[in-house]
Amino acid sequence: MLTPREYECLQWAARGKSASDTACILGIKSRTVTFHLDNARNKLGVRTKDQAVALLASSLPSFL
């Protein structure tokens, strides 16, 4: 199960935001965003951030 922060970072990634953009929005470091995205990728069993976004978007109608 994804943490709220992992989910939040994936939502911003789905909107086309970079780790740096997301970091500014959330008030955290870009490395922390990358950490959350990497954890989400691993938990979802995919290799890329785009695959993680696509997987969530296909399984959750209200994801975006």
Short mmCIF file of C-alpha atoms in Angstrom, two decimals:
data_model
loop_
_atom_site.label_atom_id
_atom_site.label_comp_id
_atom_site.label_asym_id
_atom_site.label_seq_id
_atom_site.Cartn_x
_atom_site.Cartn_y
_atom_site.Cartn_z
CA MET A 1 0.00 0.00 0.00
CA LEU A 2 1.30 3.43 -0.91
CA THR A 3 1.81 6.07 1.74
CA PRO A 4 -0.09 9.33 1.34
CA ARG A 5 3.13 11.12 0.35
CA GLU A 6 4.03 8.50 -2.27
CA TYR A 7 0.55 8.81 -3.73
CA GLU A 8 0.79 12.61 -3.66
CA CYS A 9 4.13 12.59 -5.49
CA LEU A 10 2.69 10.25 -8.12
CA GLN A 11 -0.29 12.56 -8.59
CA TRP A 12 2.02 15.49 -9.30
CA ALA A 13 4.11 13.30 -11.64
CA ALA A 14 0.91 12.42 -13.49
CA ARG A 15 0.30 16.13 -13.99
CA GLY A 16 3.71 16.42 -15.63
CA LYS A 17 5.59 17.94 -12.71
CA SER A 18 9.28 17.15 -12.29
CA ALA A 19 10.76 16.12 -8.96
CA SER A 20 12.03 19.67 -8.59
CA ASP A 21 8.59 21.16 -9.32
CA THR A 22 6.92 18.75 -6.92
CA ALA A 23 9.48 19.54 -4.24
CA CYS A 24 8.67 23.25 -4.49
CA ILE A 25 4.93 22.55 -4.35
CA LEU A 26 5.21 20.27 -1.32
CA GLY A 27 7.96 22.20 0.46
CA ILE A 28 10.40 19.30 0.51
CA LYS A 29 13.70 18.49 -1.23
CA SER A 30 13.68 17.08 -4.75
CA ARG A 31 15.71 14.11 -3.49
CA THR A 32 12.87 13.34 -1.07
CA VAL A 33 10.37 13.39 -3.94
CA THR A 34 12.60 10.97 -5.85
CA PHE A 35 12.78 8.77 -2.75
CA HIS A 36 8.96 8.64 -2.52
CA LEU A 37 8.60 7.95 -6.25
CA ASP A 38 11.19 5.15 -6.05
CA ASN A 39 9.34 3.59 -3.11
CA ALA A 40 6.05 3.80 -5.01
CA ARG A 41 7.65 2.18 -8.07
CA ASN A 42 9.00 -0.67 -5.99
CA LYS A 43 5.71 -1.24 -4.18
CA LEU A 44 3.79 -1.27 -7.47
CA GLY A 45 6.31 -3.63 -9.08
CA VAL A 46 7.16 -1.43 -12.05
CA ARG A 47 10.43 -0.09 -13.43
CA THR A 48 9.63 3.51 -14.30
CA LYS A 49 7.73 6.44 -12.85
CA ASP A 50 5.59 6.56 -16.00
CA GLN A 51 4.61 2.93 -15.55
CA ALA A 52 3.65 3.64 -11.94
CA VAL A 53 1.51 6.60 -13.01
CA ALA A 54 -0.14 4.53 -15.77
CA LEU A 55 -0.83 1.64 -13.41
CA LEU A 56 -2.52 3.85 -10.84
CA ALA A 57 -4.41 5.81 -13.48
CA SER A 58 -5.83 2.59 -14.94
CA SER A 59 -6.84 1.19 -11.56
CA LEU A 60 -8.22 4.30 -9.88
CA PRO A 61 -10.79 6.30 -11.86
CA SER A 62 -10.35 9.37 -9.66
CA PHE A 63 -6.53 9.22 -9.63
CA LEU A 64 -6.07 12.42 -11.63
#
